[in-house]
Short mmCIF file of C-alpha atoms and ligand atoms in Angstrom, two decimals:
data_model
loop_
_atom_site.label_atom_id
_atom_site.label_comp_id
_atom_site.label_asym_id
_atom_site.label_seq_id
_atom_site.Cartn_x
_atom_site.Cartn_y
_atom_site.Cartn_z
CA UNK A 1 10.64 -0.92 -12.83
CA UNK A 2 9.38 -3.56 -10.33
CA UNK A 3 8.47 -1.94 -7.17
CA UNK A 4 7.29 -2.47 -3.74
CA UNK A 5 6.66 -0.02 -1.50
CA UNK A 6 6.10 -0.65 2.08
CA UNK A 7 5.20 1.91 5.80
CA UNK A 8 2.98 1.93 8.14
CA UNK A 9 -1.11 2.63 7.44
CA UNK A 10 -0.78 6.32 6.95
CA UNK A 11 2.95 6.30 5.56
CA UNK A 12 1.80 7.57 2.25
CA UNK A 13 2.36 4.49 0.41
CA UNK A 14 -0.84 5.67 -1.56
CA UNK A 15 -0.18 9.29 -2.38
CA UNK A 16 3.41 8.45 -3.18
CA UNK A 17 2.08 5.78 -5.00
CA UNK A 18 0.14 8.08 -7.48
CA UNK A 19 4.04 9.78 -8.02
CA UNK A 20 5.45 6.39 -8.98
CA UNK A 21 3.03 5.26 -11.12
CA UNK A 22 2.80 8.41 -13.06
CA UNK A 23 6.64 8.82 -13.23
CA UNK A 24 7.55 5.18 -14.09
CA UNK A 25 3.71 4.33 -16.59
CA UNK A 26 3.48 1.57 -14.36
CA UNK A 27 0.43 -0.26 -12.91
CA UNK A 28 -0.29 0.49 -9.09
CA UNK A 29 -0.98 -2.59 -7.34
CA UNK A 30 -2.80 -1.84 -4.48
CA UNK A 31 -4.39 -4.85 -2.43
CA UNK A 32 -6.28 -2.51 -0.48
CA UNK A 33 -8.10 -1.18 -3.34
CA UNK A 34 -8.54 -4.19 -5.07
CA UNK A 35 -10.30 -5.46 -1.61
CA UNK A 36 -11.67 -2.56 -1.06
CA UNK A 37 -13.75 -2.83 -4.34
CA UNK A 38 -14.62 -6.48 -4.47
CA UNK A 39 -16.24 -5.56 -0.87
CA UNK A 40 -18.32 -2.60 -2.43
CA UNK A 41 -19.20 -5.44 -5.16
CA UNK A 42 -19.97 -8.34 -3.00
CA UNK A 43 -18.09 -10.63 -4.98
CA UNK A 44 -16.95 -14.03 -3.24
CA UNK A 45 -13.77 -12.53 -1.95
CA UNK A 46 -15.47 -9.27 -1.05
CA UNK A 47 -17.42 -11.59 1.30
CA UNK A 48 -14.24 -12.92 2.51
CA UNK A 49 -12.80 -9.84 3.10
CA UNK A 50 -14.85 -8.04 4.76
CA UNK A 51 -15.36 -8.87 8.65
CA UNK A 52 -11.09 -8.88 8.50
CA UNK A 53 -11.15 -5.34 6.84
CA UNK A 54 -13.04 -3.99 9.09
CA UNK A 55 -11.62 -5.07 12.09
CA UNK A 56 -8.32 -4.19 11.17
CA UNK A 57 -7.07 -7.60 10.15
CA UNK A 58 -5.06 -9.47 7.60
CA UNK A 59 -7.37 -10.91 5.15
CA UNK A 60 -6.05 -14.81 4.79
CA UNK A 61 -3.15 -14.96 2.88
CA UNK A 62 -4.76 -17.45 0.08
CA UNK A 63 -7.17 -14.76 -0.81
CA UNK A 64 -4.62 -12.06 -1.08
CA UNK A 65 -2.11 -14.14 -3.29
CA UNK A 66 -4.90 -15.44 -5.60
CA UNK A 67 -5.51 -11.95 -6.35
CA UNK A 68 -1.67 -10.56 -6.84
CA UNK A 69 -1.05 -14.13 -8.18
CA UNK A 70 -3.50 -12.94 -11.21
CA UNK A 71 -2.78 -9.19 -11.39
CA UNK A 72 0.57 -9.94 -12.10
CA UNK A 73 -0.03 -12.40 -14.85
CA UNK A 74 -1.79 -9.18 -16.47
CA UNK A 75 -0.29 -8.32 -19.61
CA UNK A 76 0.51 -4.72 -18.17
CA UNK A 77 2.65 -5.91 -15.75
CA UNK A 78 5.24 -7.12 -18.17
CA UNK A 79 7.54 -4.23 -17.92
CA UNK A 80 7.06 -3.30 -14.37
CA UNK A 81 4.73 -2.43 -11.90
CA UNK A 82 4.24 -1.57 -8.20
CA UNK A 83 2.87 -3.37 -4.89
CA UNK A 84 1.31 -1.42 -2.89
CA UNK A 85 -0.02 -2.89 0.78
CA UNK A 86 1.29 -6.45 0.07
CA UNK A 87 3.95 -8.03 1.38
CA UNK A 88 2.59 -7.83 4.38
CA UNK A 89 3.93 -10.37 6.02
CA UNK A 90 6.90 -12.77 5.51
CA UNK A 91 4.95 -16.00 3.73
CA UNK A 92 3.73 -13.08 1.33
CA UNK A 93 6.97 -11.88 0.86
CA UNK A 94 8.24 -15.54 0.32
CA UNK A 95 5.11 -16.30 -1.90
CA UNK A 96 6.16 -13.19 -3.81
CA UNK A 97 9.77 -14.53 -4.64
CA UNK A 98 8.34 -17.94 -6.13
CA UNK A 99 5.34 -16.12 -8.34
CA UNK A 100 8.02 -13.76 -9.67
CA UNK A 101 10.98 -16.13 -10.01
CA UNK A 102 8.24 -18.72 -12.17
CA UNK A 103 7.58 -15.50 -14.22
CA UNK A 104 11.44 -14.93 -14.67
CA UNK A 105 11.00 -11.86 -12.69
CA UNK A 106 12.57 -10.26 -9.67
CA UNK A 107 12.10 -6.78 -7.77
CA UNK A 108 14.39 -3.78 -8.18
CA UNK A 109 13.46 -1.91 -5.17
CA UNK A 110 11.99 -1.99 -2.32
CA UNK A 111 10.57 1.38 -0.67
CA UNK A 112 10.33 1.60 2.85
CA UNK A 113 8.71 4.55 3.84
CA UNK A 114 9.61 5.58 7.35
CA UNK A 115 7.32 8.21 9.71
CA UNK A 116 7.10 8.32 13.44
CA UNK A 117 4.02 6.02 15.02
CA UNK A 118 2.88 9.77 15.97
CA UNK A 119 2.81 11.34 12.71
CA UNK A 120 0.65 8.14 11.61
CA UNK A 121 -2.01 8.82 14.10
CA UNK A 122 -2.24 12.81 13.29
CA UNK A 123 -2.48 11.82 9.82
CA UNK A 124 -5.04 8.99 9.74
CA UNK A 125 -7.34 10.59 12.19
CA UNK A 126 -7.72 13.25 9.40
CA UNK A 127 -7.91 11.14 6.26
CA UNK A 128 -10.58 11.63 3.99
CA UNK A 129 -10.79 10.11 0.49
CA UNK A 130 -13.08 11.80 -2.75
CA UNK A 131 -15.80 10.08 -3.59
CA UNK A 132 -15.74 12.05 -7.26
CA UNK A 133 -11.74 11.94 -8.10
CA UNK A 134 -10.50 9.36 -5.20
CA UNK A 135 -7.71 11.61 -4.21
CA UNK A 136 -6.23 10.71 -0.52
CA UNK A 137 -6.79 14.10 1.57
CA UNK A 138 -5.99 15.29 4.92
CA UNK A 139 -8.27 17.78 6.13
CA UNK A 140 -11.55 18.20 8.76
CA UNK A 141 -13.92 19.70 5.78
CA UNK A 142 -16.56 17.34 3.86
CA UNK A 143 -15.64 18.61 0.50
CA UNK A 144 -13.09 17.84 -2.04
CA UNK A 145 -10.46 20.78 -2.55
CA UNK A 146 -9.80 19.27 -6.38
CA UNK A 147 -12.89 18.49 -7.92
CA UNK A 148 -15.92 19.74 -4.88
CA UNK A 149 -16.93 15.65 -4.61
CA UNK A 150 -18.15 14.29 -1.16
CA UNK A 151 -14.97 13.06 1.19
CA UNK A 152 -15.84 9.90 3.28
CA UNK A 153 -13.63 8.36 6.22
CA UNK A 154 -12.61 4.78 5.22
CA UNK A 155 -14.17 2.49 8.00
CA UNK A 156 -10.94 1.05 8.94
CA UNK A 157 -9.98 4.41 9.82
CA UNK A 158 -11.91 4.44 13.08
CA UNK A 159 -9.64 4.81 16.16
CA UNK A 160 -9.64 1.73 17.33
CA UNK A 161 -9.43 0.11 13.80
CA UNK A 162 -5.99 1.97 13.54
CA UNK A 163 -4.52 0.72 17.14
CA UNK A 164 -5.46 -2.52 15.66
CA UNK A 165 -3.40 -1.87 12.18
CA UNK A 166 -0.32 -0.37 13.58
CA UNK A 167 -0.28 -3.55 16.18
CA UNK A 168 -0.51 -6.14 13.40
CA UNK A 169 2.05 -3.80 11.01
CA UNK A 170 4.67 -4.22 14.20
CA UNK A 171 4.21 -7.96 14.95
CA UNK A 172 4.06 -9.12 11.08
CA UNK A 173 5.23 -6.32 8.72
CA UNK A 174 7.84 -4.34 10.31
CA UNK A 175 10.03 -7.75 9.98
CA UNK A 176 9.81 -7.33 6.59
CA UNK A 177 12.63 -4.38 6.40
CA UNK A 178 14.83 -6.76 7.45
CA UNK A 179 14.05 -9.34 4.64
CA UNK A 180 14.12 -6.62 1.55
CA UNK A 181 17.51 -5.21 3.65
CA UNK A 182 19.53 -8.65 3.49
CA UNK A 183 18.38 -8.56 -0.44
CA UNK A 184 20.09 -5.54 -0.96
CA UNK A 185 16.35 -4.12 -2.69
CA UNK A 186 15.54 -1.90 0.13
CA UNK A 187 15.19 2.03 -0.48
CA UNK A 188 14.70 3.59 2.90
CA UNK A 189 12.72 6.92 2.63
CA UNK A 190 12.16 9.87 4.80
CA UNK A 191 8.27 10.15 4.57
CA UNK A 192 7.68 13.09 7.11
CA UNK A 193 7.81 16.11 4.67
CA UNK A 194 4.55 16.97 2.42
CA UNK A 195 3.70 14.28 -0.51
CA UNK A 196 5.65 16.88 -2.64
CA UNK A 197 8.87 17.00 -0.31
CA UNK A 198 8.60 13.17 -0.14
CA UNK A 199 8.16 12.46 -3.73
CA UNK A 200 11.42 14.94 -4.68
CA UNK A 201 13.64 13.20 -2.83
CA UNK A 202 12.47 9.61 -3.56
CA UNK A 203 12.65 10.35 -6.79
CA UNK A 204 16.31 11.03 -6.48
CA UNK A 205 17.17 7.88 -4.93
CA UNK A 206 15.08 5.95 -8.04
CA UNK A 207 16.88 7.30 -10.52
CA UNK A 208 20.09 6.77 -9.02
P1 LIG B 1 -4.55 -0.89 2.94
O1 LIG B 1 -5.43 -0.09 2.04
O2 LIG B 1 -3.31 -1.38 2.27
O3 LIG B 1 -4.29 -0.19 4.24
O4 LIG B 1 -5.37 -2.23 3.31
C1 LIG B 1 -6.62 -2.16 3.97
C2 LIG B 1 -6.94 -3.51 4.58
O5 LIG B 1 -7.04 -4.51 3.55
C3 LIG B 1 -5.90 -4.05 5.57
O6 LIG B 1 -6.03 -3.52 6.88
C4 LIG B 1 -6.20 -5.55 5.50
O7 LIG B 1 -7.39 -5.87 6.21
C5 LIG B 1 -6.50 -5.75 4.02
N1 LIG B 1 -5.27 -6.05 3.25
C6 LIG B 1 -4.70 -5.28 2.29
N2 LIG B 1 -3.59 -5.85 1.80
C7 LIG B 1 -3.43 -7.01 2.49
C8 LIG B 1 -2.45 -8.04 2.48
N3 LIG B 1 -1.38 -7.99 1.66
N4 LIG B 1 -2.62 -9.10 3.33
C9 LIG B 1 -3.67 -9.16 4.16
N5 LIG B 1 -4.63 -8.22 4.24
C10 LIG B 1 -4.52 -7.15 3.41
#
């Protein structure tokens, strides 16, 4: 399976994520992450990435398809895998096309997630992530539920840092329901439920 799933920040795309991956044994493809982590490393794109990161911007597109661009040519990606955070815009959707049609590949679907702007901003102002078993939470204690590691607040989840995400998701990403629509790839989703709720009926529509 060759997935993409797209939403707004605080969708779900990574808790749902953790369902797909599981279900299908495919890699998750996460740009975030993968950002994320070359930050906490300080390699030469973690540099990059940073000051955009943290002020709730794209991250130039060169530095985001180098990395997808590579993680694709992975040998676990042969049989499938899933996108998490990227397209994000339409030159990344377009770049996606050309890597994947050199690589004799295309997507199978596309997963939009869909939530109200509302529900975004009651669930990212209570997002917490494990620092022991990394698992996404939404709750006001310190302490992870699962495993009793620390839970930290991702910086870009700052108030203001959000406002700035779900501006740039409406002026560059939004458009891209339109593109994966006029494919005929796009899996529209009803995200409002629990993860459970969400994942059941997803799941459903995969299958299919
Ligand atoms: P995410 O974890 O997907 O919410 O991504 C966190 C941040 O990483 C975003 O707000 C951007 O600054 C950056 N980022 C992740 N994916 C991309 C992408 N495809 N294009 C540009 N920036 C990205």
């Amino acid at each position: 399976m060759k997935l993409v799933i797209l939403g707004m920040p605080g969708a779900g795309k990574g808790t749902q994520s953790v369902f797909i991956k599981d279900f299908f044994s495919i890699p998750h493809i996460s740009t975030g992450d993968m950002l994320r982590r070359a930050v906490e490393q300080k390699t030469d794109t973690g540099l990059q990435a940073a000051s955009y990161i943290n002020a709730g911007k794209f991250v130039p597109d060169k530095i985001v398809l180098d990395i997808v661009s590579w993680r694709l040519s992975e040998p676990d990606c042969k049989n499938g895998f899933l996108l998490d955070g990227f397209p994000r815009n339409l030159a990344q959707a377009e770049a996606l096309d050309k890597i994947l049609s050199e690589k004799g590949m295309a997507l199978d679907r596309v997963i939009n997630l869909k939530v109200s702007s509302e529900e975004v901003v009651r669930r990212l102002s209570s997002r917490k992530i494990c620092s022991g078993c990394a698992k996404i939470l939404n709750t006001h204690s310190d302490k992870c539920e699962f495993c009793g590691g620390a839970l930290i607040v991702r910086s870009d989840d700052k108030e203001e840092v959000v406002r700035e995400r779900l501006r740039v998701y409406d002026e560059q990403t939004a458009v891209l329901v339109e593109y994966y629509a006029s494919k005929g790839t796009l899996l529209t989703a009803d995200a409002s439920g629990t993860p459970e709720e969400v994942w059941e009926n997803l799941k459903k529509n995969l299958v299919q």
